[in-house]
Coordinates of C-alpha atoms in Angstrom, one line a residue:
Chain A
M1 CA 130.4 253.0 145.2
P2 CA 130.5 249.5 146.3
E3 CA 133.6 248.1 147.9
T4 CA 133.7 244.9 146.0
K5 CA 133.1 245.7 142.3
S6 CA 131.7 242.7 140.9
K7 CA 129.9 243.0 137.5
L8 CA 126.2 242.3 137.7
L9 CA 125.3 243.2 134.3
Q10 CA 127.4 243.5 131.1
V11 CA 126.0 245.1 128.0
E12 CA 128.3 244.6 124.9
H13 CA 127.9 246.0 121.6
L14 CA 124.2 246.1 122.0
K15 CA 122.1 247.1 118.8
K16 CA 118.5 247.4 118.6
Y17 CA 117.1 248.3 115.2
F18 CA 113.4 248.7 114.2
T19 CA 112.4 248.0 110.7
I20 CA 110.2 250.7 109.1
R21 CA 108.4 249.9 106.2
K22 CA 109.7 251.5 102.9
K23 CA 112.0 253.8 105.0
G24 CA 114.8 251.4 106.3
R25 CA 115.9 250.8 109.9
L26 CA 115.5 253.0 112.8
M27 CA 118.7 252.6 114.8
A28 CA 117.3 253.2 118.3
V29 CA 120.2 251.7 120.2
D30 CA 123.5 251.4 118.1
D31 CA 126.6 249.6 119.5
V32 CA 126.2 250.4 123.2
S33 CA 128.4 248.8 125.9
F34 CA 128.6 249.3 129.5
D35 CA 128.8 247.4 132.8
I36 CA 126.7 247.8 135.8
Y37 CA 128.4 246.8 139.1
R38 CA 126.4 245.1 142.0
G39 CA 124.8 247.5 144.3
E40 CA 125.4 250.7 142.3
T41 CA 123.0 253.0 140.6
F42 CA 123.8 253.4 136.9
G43 CA 122.2 256.6 135.4
L44 CA 121.4 256.7 131.9
V45 CA 120.5 260.2 130.5
G46 CA 119.9 261.7 127.2
E47 CA 117.1 263.7 125.4
S48 CA 113.9 262.4 124.3
G49 CA 114.1 259.7 121.6
C50 CA 117.7 259.1 122.1
G51 CA 117.1 255.4 122.8
K52 CA 117.4 255.2 126.7
T53 CA 113.9 253.6 127.1
T54 CA 114.6 251.2 124.1
C55 CA 118.0 250.3 125.7
G56 CA 116.2 249.3 129.0
R57 CA 113.5 247.5 127.5
T58 CA 115.9 245.4 125.3
I59 CA 118.0 244.5 128.4
I60 CA 114.9 243.4 130.2
G61 CA 114.0 241.4 127.2
L62 CA 110.9 243.2 126.1
Y63 CA 112.5 243.8 122.7
P64 CA 114.7 241.2 121.0
A65 CA 118.2 242.6 120.6
T66 CA 119.3 243.0 116.9
S67 CA 122.8 242.1 117.9
G68 CA 125.3 242.3 120.7
S69 CA 125.2 240.5 124.0
I70 CA 123.8 241.1 127.5
R71 CA 125.2 239.1 130.3
Y72 CA 123.8 238.9 133.8
E73 CA 126.0 237.4 136.5
G74 CA 128.2 236.2 133.6
K75 CA 125.4 234.3 132.0
D76 CA 124.3 235.3 128.5
I77 CA 120.6 236.5 128.7
T78 CA 120.5 238.1 125.1
H79 CA 118.1 235.4 123.6
L80 CA 116.7 233.4 126.6
T81 CA 113.5 231.4 126.3
G82 CA 111.5 229.3 128.6
P83 CA 112.7 228.4 132.1
Q84 CA 116.0 230.4 131.7
A85 CA 114.0 233.5 130.8
H86 CA 112.0 232.9 133.9
W87 CA 115.3 232.7 136.0
F88 CA 116.2 236.2 134.8
K89 CA 112.8 237.6 135.1
K90 CA 112.8 236.5 138.8
R91 CA 116.0 238.7 139.3
A92 CA 115.5 241.7 137.1
Q93 CA 112.3 243.9 137.3
M94 CA 111.3 247.2 135.9
I95 CA 109.5 250.3 137.1
F96 CA 107.5 252.1 134.4
Q97 CA 107.3 255.8 133.2
D98 CA 103.6 256.3 133.3
P99 CA 101.9 255.5 136.7
Y100 CA 98.6 256.0 135.0
A101 CA 99.3 253.5 132.1
S102 CA 101.3 251.0 134.1
L103 CA 98.6 249.5 136.3
N104 CA 95.7 247.5 135.0
P105 CA 92.5 249.5 135.8
R106 CA 90.4 246.3 136.3
M107 CA 92.6 244.8 139.0
T108 CA 92.9 245.6 142.6
V109 CA 96.2 246.8 144.0
G110 CA 96.5 243.5 145.9
D111 CA 96.1 241.4 142.7
I112 CA 98.5 243.7 140.8
I113 CA 101.2 243.1 143.4
A114 CA 100.4 239.4 143.7
E115 CA 100.7 238.8 139.9
G116 CA 104.5 238.3 140.0
M117 CA 104.3 236.1 143.1
E118 CA 101.8 233.8 141.4
N119 CA 104.0 233.6 138.3
F120 CA 106.9 232.3 140.3
G121 CA 104.9 230.4 142.9
L122 CA 106.2 232.6 145.8
Y123 CA 104.3 232.8 149.1
P124 CA 101.9 229.9 148.1
G125 CA 99.4 230.1 150.9
V126 CA 96.6 232.7 150.8
K127 CA 97.5 234.0 154.2
Q128 CA 101.2 234.2 153.4
R129 CA 100.6 236.1 150.2
Q130 CA 98.2 238.5 151.8
Q131 CA 100.7 239.1 154.6
R132 CA 103.5 239.7 152.0
I133 CA 101.3 242.1 150.1
Q134 CA 100.7 244.1 153.2
E135 CA 104.5 244.1 154.0
L136 CA 105.3 245.4 150.6
L137 CA 102.7 248.1 150.8
G138 CA 104.2 249.1 154.1
L139 CA 107.6 249.1 152.5
V140 CA 106.7 251.5 149.8
G141 CA 104.9 253.7 152.2
L142 CA 101.2 252.7 151.6
N143 CA 98.7 251.3 154.0
K144 CA 97.6 247.8 154.1
E145 CA 94.0 248.8 153.6
H146 CA 95.1 249.8 150.1
A147 CA 95.3 246.3 148.9
N148 CA 91.5 246.1 148.1
R149 CA 91.3 249.3 146.2
F150 CA 91.5 250.0 142.4
P151 CA 94.3 252.0 140.7
H152 CA 91.9 254.8 139.9
E153 CA 91.5 255.8 143.6
F154 CA 95.2 256.7 143.9
S155 CA 97.3 259.8 143.0
G156 CA 100.2 259.6 140.6
G157 CA 102.8 259.3 143.3
Q158 CA 100.9 256.5 145.1
R159 CA 100.5 254.7 141.8
Q160 CA 104.2 254.8 141.3
R161 CA 104.7 253.3 144.8
I162 CA 102.2 250.5 143.7
G163 CA 104.4 250.0 140.6
I164 CA 107.5 249.7 142.9
A165 CA 105.8 247.2 145.2
R166 CA 104.9 245.1 142.1
A167 CA 108.5 245.0 141.0
L168 CA 109.6 244.2 144.5
A169 CA 107.1 241.3 144.9
V170 CA 109.3 238.9 143.3
D171 CA 112.4 239.9 145.3
P172 CA 114.6 241.1 142.5
E173 CA 118.1 242.2 142.8
F174 CA 118.3 244.4 139.7
I175 CA 115.6 247.0 138.8
I176 CA 115.4 249.1 135.7
C177 CA 113.8 252.5 136.4
D178 CA 112.4 253.7 133.2
E179 CA 112.0 257.5 133.9
P180 CA 109.9 256.6 137.0
I181 CA 109.7 260.2 138.0
S182 CA 109.1 262.1 134.9
A183 CA 105.4 261.9 135.1
L184 CA 105.2 263.2 138.7
D185 CA 105.1 266.5 140.4
V186 CA 108.4 267.9 141.6
S187 CA 107.6 267.5 145.3
I188 CA 106.4 263.9 144.6
Q189 CA 109.5 263.1 142.6
A190 CA 111.6 263.7 145.6
Q191 CA 109.6 261.3 147.6
V192 CA 109.8 258.6 145.0
V193 CA 113.5 259.1 144.5
N194 CA 114.1 259.0 148.3
L195 CA 112.0 255.9 148.5
L196 CA 114.2 254.3 145.8
I197 CA 117.3 255.1 147.6
K198 CA 115.9 253.9 150.8
L199 CA 114.9 250.5 149.2
Q200 CA 118.4 250.2 147.7
Q201 CA 120.1 250.5 151.0
E202 CA 117.6 248.2 152.7
L203 CA 117.4 245.5 150.1
G204 CA 120.8 245.8 148.4
L205 CA 119.3 246.6 145.1
T206 CA 121.1 247.5 141.9
Y207 CA 119.6 250.2 139.6
L208 CA 119.6 251.1 136.0
F209 CA 118.1 254.6 136.4
I210 CA 116.9 256.0 133.0
A211 CA 115.9 259.7 133.1
H212 CA 116.2 263.1 131.4
D213 CA 116.2 265.0 134.5
L214 CA 120.0 265.6 135.0
S215 CA 119.9 267.0 138.6
M216 CA 117.9 264.0 139.7
V217 CA 120.3 261.6 138.0
K218 CA 123.2 263.2 139.7
H219 CA 121.5 263.0 143.1
I220 CA 120.7 259.2 142.8
S221 CA 123.5 257.7 140.5
D222 CA 127.0 256.5 141.3
R223 CA 127.9 256.5 137.6
V224 CA 126.1 258.2 134.7
A225 CA 126.1 257.5 130.9
V226 CA 125.0 260.0 128.4
M227 CA 123.3 258.8 125.2
Y228 CA 122.8 260.7 122.0
M229 CA 120.9 259.2 119.2
G230 CA 121.5 255.6 120.1
H231 CA 125.2 256.1 120.8
L232 CA 126.8 256.3 124.2
V233 CA 128.9 259.4 124.2
E234 CA 130.3 259.6 127.6
L235 CA 130.4 257.5 130.8
A236 CA 131.9 258.5 134.2
A237 CA 131.4 258.5 137.8
S238 CA 128.6 261.0 138.6
E239 CA 130.7 263.7 140.4
E240 CA 133.4 263.5 137.7
L241 CA 130.9 263.8 134.8
Y242 CA 129.0 266.8 136.3
S243 CA 132.4 268.6 137.1
H244 CA 134.5 267.7 134.2
P245 CA 132.1 266.9 131.2
L246 CA 134.4 266.2 128.2
H247 CA 132.1 265.4 125.2
P248 CA 130.7 268.6 123.6
Y249 CA 127.2 267.2 123.9
T250 CA 127.5 266.4 127.6
Q251 CA 129.0 270.0 128.1
A252 CA 125.9 271.5 126.3
L253 CA 123.6 269.3 128.1
L254 CA 125.0 270.1 131.5
S255 CA 125.0 273.9 130.8
A256 CA 121.3 273.7 130.3
I257 CA 120.5 272.5 133.7
P258 CA 118.6 275.4 135.4
I259 CA 120.1 276.6 138.7
P260 CA 117.6 277.5 141.3
D261 CA 119.0 280.8 141.9
P262 CA 117.8 283.5 139.7
Q263 CA 121.1 285.7 140.0
I264 CA 123.4 282.9 139.0
E265 CA 120.9 281.5 136.6
R266 CA 120.9 284.9 134.6
Q267 CA 124.7 285.1 134.5
K268 CA 125.1 281.5 133.6
E269 CA 126.7 280.7 130.2
V270 CA 124.5 278.3 128.1
L271 CA 126.5 276.6 125.3
P272 CA 124.3 277.2 122.3
L273 CA 123.5 274.1 120.2
E274 CA 122.8 274.8 116.5
G275 CA 120.5 272.7 114.4
E276 CA 118.1 270.0 115.1
V277 CA 118.5 266.3 116.2
G278 CA 119.0 264.3 113.0
S279 CA 116.9 261.3 112.0
P280 CA 118.0 258.0 113.6
I281 CA 116.8 256.1 110.4
N282 CA 119.6 254.6 108.3
C283 CA 122.4 256.4 109.8
Q284 CA 125.8 256.7 108.0
P285 CA 129.0 256.0 109.8
G286 CA 130.4 259.1 111.6
C287 CA 129.8 260.8 115.0
R288 CA 125.9 261.3 115.3
F289 CA 126.6 264.6 116.9
A290 CA 128.9 266.0 114.2
S291 CA 126.2 268.1 112.5
R292 CA 125.6 270.1 115.7
C293 CA 128.9 270.0 117.2
P294 CA 131.0 273.3 117.4
H295 CA 134.3 271.2 117.2
A296 CA 133.4 269.0 114.4
M297 CA 136.2 268.0 112.2
E298 CA 136.4 266.3 108.7
R299 CA 137.1 263.0 110.6
C300 CA 133.8 263.2 112.7
H301 CA 131.7 262.9 109.5
Q302 CA 133.6 259.8 108.4
E303 CA 134.5 257.7 111.4
T304 CA 132.4 256.7 114.3
P305 CA 134.1 257.4 117.5
V306 CA 134.4 254.7 120.1
L307 CA 134.5 255.0 123.8
K308 CA 138.0 255.6 125.1
D309 CA 139.1 255.5 128.8
L310 CA 140.8 258.6 129.7
G311 CA 141.7 257.4 133.2
Q312 CA 139.6 257.2 136.4
A313 CA 137.2 255.3 134.4
H314 CA 136.0 258.3 132.6
L315 CA 135.0 257.2 129.1
V316 CA 134.2 259.4 126.2
A317 CA 133.5 258.7 122.6
C318 CA 134.9 261.7 120.7
H319 CA 137.7 262.4 118.3
L320 CA 138.9 265.3 120.2
F321 CA 140.4 263.0 122.9
Chain B
M1 CA 112.6 298.4 150.8
T2 CA 109.8 298.2 153.2
E3 CA 108.9 294.7 152.2
Q4 CA 112.5 293.6 152.7
S5 CA 112.7 295.2 156.2
A6 CA 109.4 293.5 157.1
F7 CA 110.8 290.3 155.9
K8 CA 113.9 290.8 158.1
T9 CA 112.0 291.5 161.3
L10 CA 109.9 288.4 160.6
T11 CA 113.0 286.3 160.2
S12 CA 115.0 287.9 163.0
G13 CA 113.3 286.3 165.9
D14 CA 109.9 287.6 166.6
I15 CA 108.5 284.3 166.0
S16 CA 110.3 281.4 167.6
A17 CA 109.8 277.7 167.1
D18 CA 108.4 277.1 170.5
Q19 CA 105.2 279.2 169.4
F20 CA 104.4 276.5 167.2
V21 CA 102.9 273.1 168.1
R22 CA 102.8 270.3 165.7
V23 CA 99.1 269.3 165.3
G24 CA 99.9 266.2 163.4
V25 CA 97.5 264.1 161.2
N26 CA 96.2 260.7 162.2
E27 CA 97.3 258.9 159.1
Q28 CA 95.2 255.8 160.1
L29 CA 92.2 258.1 160.1
S30 CA 92.9 259.7 156.8
E31 CA 93.1 256.4 155.1
Q32 CA 89.7 255.4 156.4
L33 CA 87.3 254.6 153.6
Q34 CA 84.2 256.8 153.5
R35 CA 82.7 254.6 150.8
P36 CA 83.3 250.9 149.9
S37 CA 85.7 250.6 147.1
I38 CA 83.8 249.7 144.0
S39 CA 85.1 247.9 140.9
Y40 CA 84.7 249.1 137.4
W41 CA 81.8 246.7 136.8
Q42 CA 79.9 247.8 139.9
D43 CA 80.4 251.4 138.9
G44 CA 79.1 250.8 135.3
L45 CA 76.1 248.8 136.8
R46 CA 75.2 251.8 138.9
R47 CA 75.5 254.2 136.1
L48 CA 73.2 252.0 134.0
K49 CA 70.6 251.7 136.8
K50 CA 70.4 255.4 136.8
N51 CA 69.6 255.6 133.2
R52 CA 65.7 255.4 133.0
V53 CA 65.5 254.9 129.2
A54 CA 67.9 251.9 129.3
M55 CA 66.2 250.5 132.3
L56 CA 62.8 250.7 130.6
S57 CA 64.2 249.2 127.6
L58 CA 65.5 246.3 129.6
G59 CA 62.2 245.8 131.3
L60 CA 60.5 245.7 128.0
L61 CA 62.9 243.2 126.5
V62 CA 62.5 241.0 129.6
F63 CA 58.7 241.3 129.1
I64 CA 59.0 240.4 125.4
I65 CA 61.3 237.4 126.1
L66 CA 59.1 236.1 128.9
M67 CA 56.0 236.4 126.6
C68 CA 57.8 234.5 123.9
I69 CA 58.4 231.7 126.3
F70 CA 55.2 231.6 128.2
A71 CA 52.6 233.0 126.0
P72 CA 52.2 230.1 123.6
L73 CA 51.9 227.7 126.5
I74 CA 49.0 229.7 128.0
Y75 CA 47.2 231.2 125.1
P76 CA 44.2 229.0 124.1
H77 CA 45.0 229.2 120.3
S78 CA 47.9 227.5 118.6
F79 CA 50.0 229.4 116.1
D80 CA 49.2 226.9 113.3
E81 CA 45.5 226.4 114.1
Q82 CA 43.3 227.6 111.2
N83 CA 39.8 229.1 111.5
I84 CA 38.7 229.4 107.9
A85 CA 35.3 230.7 108.6
I86 CA 36.7 234.1 110.1
T87 CA 39.8 234.8 108.0
N88 CA 41.2 238.3 108.1
Q89 CA 39.1 239.1 111.2
G90 CA 40.2 242.2 113.2
P91 CA 41.1 242.1 116.8
T92 CA 38.4 240.7 119.2
W93 CA 38.4 239.5 122.9
Q94 CA 38.6 235.9 121.3
H95 CA 41.6 236.7 119.1
I96 CA 43.5 239.6 120.7
F97 CA 45.4 240.7 117.5
G98 CA 42.9 239.3 115.1
L99 CA 43.4 236.7 112.4
D100 CA 45.4 236.5 109.2
D101 CA 44.3 235.7 105.7
L102 CA 44.6 231.8 106.4
G103 CA 42.6 232.2 109.7
R104 CA 45.5 231.9 112.0
D105 CA 45.7 233.7 115.3
I106 CA 48.2 236.6 115.1
F107 CA 48.7 236.9 118.8
A108 CA 49.9 233.3 119.0
R109 CA 52.0 233.8 115.9
I110 CA 53.8 236.9 117.2
W111 CA 55.1 235.0 120.2
I112 CA 56.2 232.0 118.2
G113 CA 57.7 234.3 115.5
G114 CA 59.4 236.3 118.4
R115 CA 61.1 233.0 119.5
V116 CA 62.6 232.7 116.1
S117 CA 63.5 236.4 115.7
L118 CA 65.1 236.7 119.1
A119 CA 66.8 233.3 118.9
I120 CA 68.4 234.3 115.6
G121 CA 69.4 237.7 117.0
V122 CA 70.9 236.2 120.3
V123 CA 72.6 233.2 118.7
G124 CA 73.9 235.2 115.8
A125 CA 75.4 237.8 118.2
L126 CA 76.9 235.1 120.5
V127 CA 78.4 233.2 117.6
S128 CA 79.9 236.5 116.1
L129 CA 81.0 237.6 119.4
L130 CA 82.9 234.3 119.9
I131 CA 84.5 234.2 116.4
G132 CA 85.1 237.9 116.4
V133 CA 86.8 238.1 119.7
L134 CA 88.9 235.2 119.1
Y135 CA 89.9 236.1 115.6
G136 CA 90.5 239.7 116.4
G137 CA 92.3 238.9 119.7
I138 CA 94.8 236.4 118.0
S139 CA 95.3 238.8 115.1
G140 CA 96.1 241.7 117.3
Y141 CA 98.0 239.9 119.9
F142 CA 100.5 238.2 117.6
G143 CA 100.6 241.0 115.0
G144 CA 103.1 241.2 112.2
L145 CA 102.5 238.6 109.3
V146 CA 99.8 236.8 111.2
D147 CA 97.9 240.0 111.5
D148 CA 98.4 240.9 107.9
I149 CA 97.1 237.7 106.5
M150 CA 94.2 237.5 108.9
M151 CA 93.1 241.1 108.2
R152 CA 93.3 240.4 104.4
I153 CA 90.9 237.5 104.8
V154 CA 88.5 239.7 106.8
E155 CA 88.6 242.4 104.1
I156 CA 87.8 239.8 101.4
L157 CA 84.9 238.5 103.6
V158 CA 83.7 242.2 104.1
G159 CA 83.6 242.7 100.3
I160 CA 81.3 239.8 99.7
P161 CA 77.6 240.9 100.1
Y162 CA 75.7 238.8 102.6
M163 CA 72.8 238.3 100.2
V164 CA 75.1 236.3 98.0
V165 CA 76.2 234.2 100.9
V166 CA 72.6 233.6 102.0
I167 CA 71.5 232.5 98.5
I168 CA 74.5 230.1 98.1
V169 CA 74.0 228.6 101.6
S170 CA 70.3 228.2 101.0
V171 CA 71.1 226.4 97.8
F172 CA 73.1 223.9 99.6
L173 CA 71.2 223.5 102.9
G174 CA 67.7 224.4 101.8
K175 CA 65.9 227.6 103.0
G176 CA 65.3 227.7 106.8
M177 CA 66.6 228.8 110.1
T178 CA 69.8 226.8 109.9
S179 CA 71.0 228.1 106.7
L180 CA 70.0 231.8 107.5
L181 CA 71.9 231.6 110.9
L182 CA 75.0 230.0 109.2
A183 CA 75.0 232.7 106.5
L184 CA 74.5 235.6 108.9
C185 CA 77.2 234.3 111.3
M186 CA 79.6 233.8 108.3
T187 CA 79.6 237.5 107.5
S188 CA 78.8 239.4 110.6
W189 CA 81.7 238.7 112.9
T190 CA 84.1 240.8 110.9
G191 CA 83.2 244.1 112.4
L192 CA 83.7 242.8 115.9
A193 CA 87.0 241.1 114.8
R194 CA 88.3 244.5 113.6
L195 CA 87.3 246.2 116.7
V196 CA 88.8 243.7 119.1
R197 CA 92.0 243.8 117.0
G198 CA 92.3 247.4 117.1
Q199 CA 91.9 247.4 120.9
V200 CA 94.3 244.5 121.5
L201 CA 97.0 246.2 119.2
Q202 CA 96.7 249.3 121.5
L203 CA 96.5 247.5 124.8
K204 CA 99.4 245.1 124.1
E205 CA 101.7 248.1 123.8
S206 CA 100.4 249.5 127.2
E207 CA 102.9 249.5 130.1
Y208 CA 100.8 247.2 132.3
V209 CA 101.0 244.4 129.7
M210 CA 104.7 245.1 129.5
A211 CA 104.9 244.9 133.4
A212 CA 103.1 241.6 133.0
K213 CA 105.5 240.3 130.5
V214 CA 108.5 241.4 132.7
L215 CA 106.9 239.7 135.6
G216 CA 106.8 236.4 133.6
T217 CA 103.1 236.2 133.1
P218 CA 102.3 233.6 130.4
S219 CA 100.6 234.7 127.2
Y220 CA 97.3 233.1 128.1
K221 CA 97.1 234.9 131.3
I222 CA 97.9 238.1 129.7
I223 CA 95.1 237.7 127.3
T224 CA 92.6 236.5 129.9
R225 CA 93.5 238.9 132.8
H226 CA 94.7 242.0 131.0
L227 CA 93.5 242.2 127.4
I228 CA 89.9 240.7 127.5
P229 CA 88.8 242.5 130.8
N230 CA 89.8 245.8 129.2
T231 CA 88.2 245.1 125.9
M232 CA 85.1 243.6 127.6
S233 CA 83.0 246.8 127.9
L234 CA 83.5 247.5 124.2
I235 CA 82.6 243.9 123.2
I236 CA 79.3 244.0 125.3
I237 CA 78.3 247.3 123.8
N238 CA 78.9 246.1 120.3
T239 CA 77.1 242.8 120.9
T240 CA 74.0 244.6 122.2
F241 CA 74.0 246.7 119.1
S242 CA 74.5 243.7 116.8
I243 CA 71.4 241.9 118.1
P244 CA 68.9 244.3 116.5
G245 CA 71.0 244.0 113.4
F246 CA 70.5 240.3 113.3
I247 CA 66.8 240.5 114.0
F248 CA 66.4 243.0 111.2
S249 CA 68.6 241.0 108.7
E250 CA 66.4 237.9 109.5
A251 CA 63.2 240.0 109.0
F252 CA 64.5 241.4 105.9
L253 CA 65.4 238.0 104.3
S254 CA 62.1 236.4 105.5
F255 CA 60.2 239.3 104.0
L256 CA 61.9 238.5 100.7
G257 CA 61.0 234.9 101.2
M258 CA 64.5 233.6 101.7
G259 CA 64.4 233.1 105.3
I260 CA 62.0 231.2 107.6
Q261 CA 59.6 229.0 105.7
P262 CA 56.0 228.2 106.7
P263 CA 54.5 226.7 108.8
L264 CA 57.2 228.2 111.1
T265 CA 57.1 231.9 111.2
S266 CA 59.0 235.0 112.2
W267 CA 58.2 238.7 112.5
G268 CA 59.7 239.4 109.2
A269 CA 57.6 236.6 107.5
M270 CA 54.5 237.8 109.2
A271 CA 55.1 241.3 108.0
S272 CA 55.6 240.0 104.5
L273 CA 52.2 238.2 104.6
G274 CA 50.5 241.2 106.2
Q275 CA 51.9 243.6 103.7
Q276 CA 49.8 241.8 100.9
Q277 CA 46.6 242.6 102.9
M278 CA 47.7 246.0 104.0
A279 CA 45.1 248.0 102.2
Y280 CA 42.1 246.2 103.7
Y281 CA 43.3 244.5 106.8
P282 CA 46.1 246.7 108.3
H283 CA 46.2 244.9 111.6
E284 CA 47.9 241.9 109.8
L285 CA 51.0 244.2 109.1
I286 CA 50.8 246.5 112.2
F287 CA 51.2 243.9 114.9
P288 CA 54.3 242.1 113.6
A289 CA 55.9 245.3 112.6
L290 CA 55.2 246.9 116.0
A291 CA 56.8 243.8 117.7
L292 CA 59.8 244.0 115.5
S293 CA 60.3 247.9 115.9
I294 CA 59.7 247.9 119.7
T295 CA 62.2 245.1 120.2
M296 CA 64.8 246.8 118.0
L297 CA 64.3 250.0 119.5
A298 CA 64.6 248.6 123.0
F299 CA 67.9 246.8 122.1
N300 CA 69.3 250.0 120.6
L301 CA 68.4 252.2 123.6
L302 CA 69.8 249.5 125.9
G303 CA 73.0 249.5 123.9
D304 CA 73.2 253.3 124.1
G305 CA 72.7 253.0 128.0
L306 CA 75.5 250.4 128.1
R307 CA 77.7 252.5 126.2
D308 CA 77.2 255.5 128.3
A309 CA 77.8 253.4 131.4
F310 CA 80.8 251.4 130.2
D311 CA 82.6 253.0 127.3
P312 CA 85.8 254.5 129.0
K313 CA 85.9 257.3 126.5
L314 CA 82.3 258.5 127.4
R315 CA 82.6 258.3 131.2
Q316 CA 83.3 261.4 133.0

């Protein structure tokens, strides 16, 4: 945890609805609020389709927010256009999920990395830019000879490093990592995560780390938020969340983490979850998890729980507390 | 049990660390390139060169184009010169492909007609390429309501048979090459527009376009750098296939008498004239028909080769 806790990013009551013809609105992100402090890694976990990626893309401005506000260094960036949007894009970057889809197959690695520099007029001279590209390649563990090659000549892990170099090219301070490791082999996952940690220490970056791999999130994050169907259900410091999960969904989620020891794994008690994930289209008020929750009460079906601070910055959205 | 004890003896110190030497890998050497890095286009071109049928077609097309340009300049007989005394004469050394029913040299007329046919094919394909790519690109990139309106317009245009358009245009502009070209261009770009729109719709959701947006790349650069280069191969393939379509449409309309008017001629118009003499003087039909068929076949085979070389879905 950083010593001075200054807020870098404040997300307040963020909503992102997608209109679906004839069906209504898909509530991908529904009333989500959290703060990210400078220099920390904020983990965002949840199962597939719970709105993690949409949340990240809305923050970076790829999707316009339906309502709510996003503030960066105290400045409202929710609906930025023109030069102010440029100001934010220079500071915040994104690393994408699929290393095979996130690099243009027709551009060389050097051109891919230079794209951001060109947009912001950084390192104007040809020589300076070449030098910076080589520096960045070295920083992410690639060779300078790689600049003239095309993406198809690289492995998944190397491509993800190129993606990281591209994000770093504009010298950002905040990076949204949108499941950067989920498409990689386990051995490569560790390399990429360690690279991200190393870069954070060297460059003082702040991360929003989106993932569904709980043990990886625990490894990299200072604080972790758990999402379920567009709602934030629990938010706490990483250690606290993994040792004392409070929300029934978090408990079930954590009990499902496989332990790499067959004997313990066999005796482990997995909290069973009944039923299916509901549809996020046209949701009614009430706890989204109520239909699957073993502790569901009458109140859970009528009233949407809000995040409550239970001390030590451990927030949970559940009527049990 | 035995396995376990064996495992224990192995781990208990028979093998010590100093028995191992780190060989190491020279990372500089491992990254040395064995072959020069080649771009997508170079790779496609390499594949195309390996395809004999496509290269033969390309050679044939180059030959036909060169003949259309230079043959009328060198050949002693002009395309509109009449020799009434020997009408319908078969091929001789004097007149290589013979004469038609008005005593005009067919060899000379083939290359003049080829100029018209090829010009209509190439110009038509280029115009429909330009309109189709722009229209489809805009429709796909902006999406939403813009896309809805633009695609409905395309659907209406697709619904009109091009024969009707040709007749209407020739009523206003008179029969001839201009009105033919105009009418063909008005209806032919819709297929390419739909194709490009579909590609752009798909590509604009791709992560590299999102990455470009996050990096602050302006729209025009996203279109020119990311979207167009990635749809280019499909566009080229489609255009190559559309050229024989244009040539055939022109031939068909000229055959019906709605296209090129005399004294100018085209392969379709020549075939139409020859068809009347088919029973007695077959050479008047065979030569223009052969020219038309070979050209169309060559374009189609070249298109096949281009598709095999450049279409990302067919590459292995």
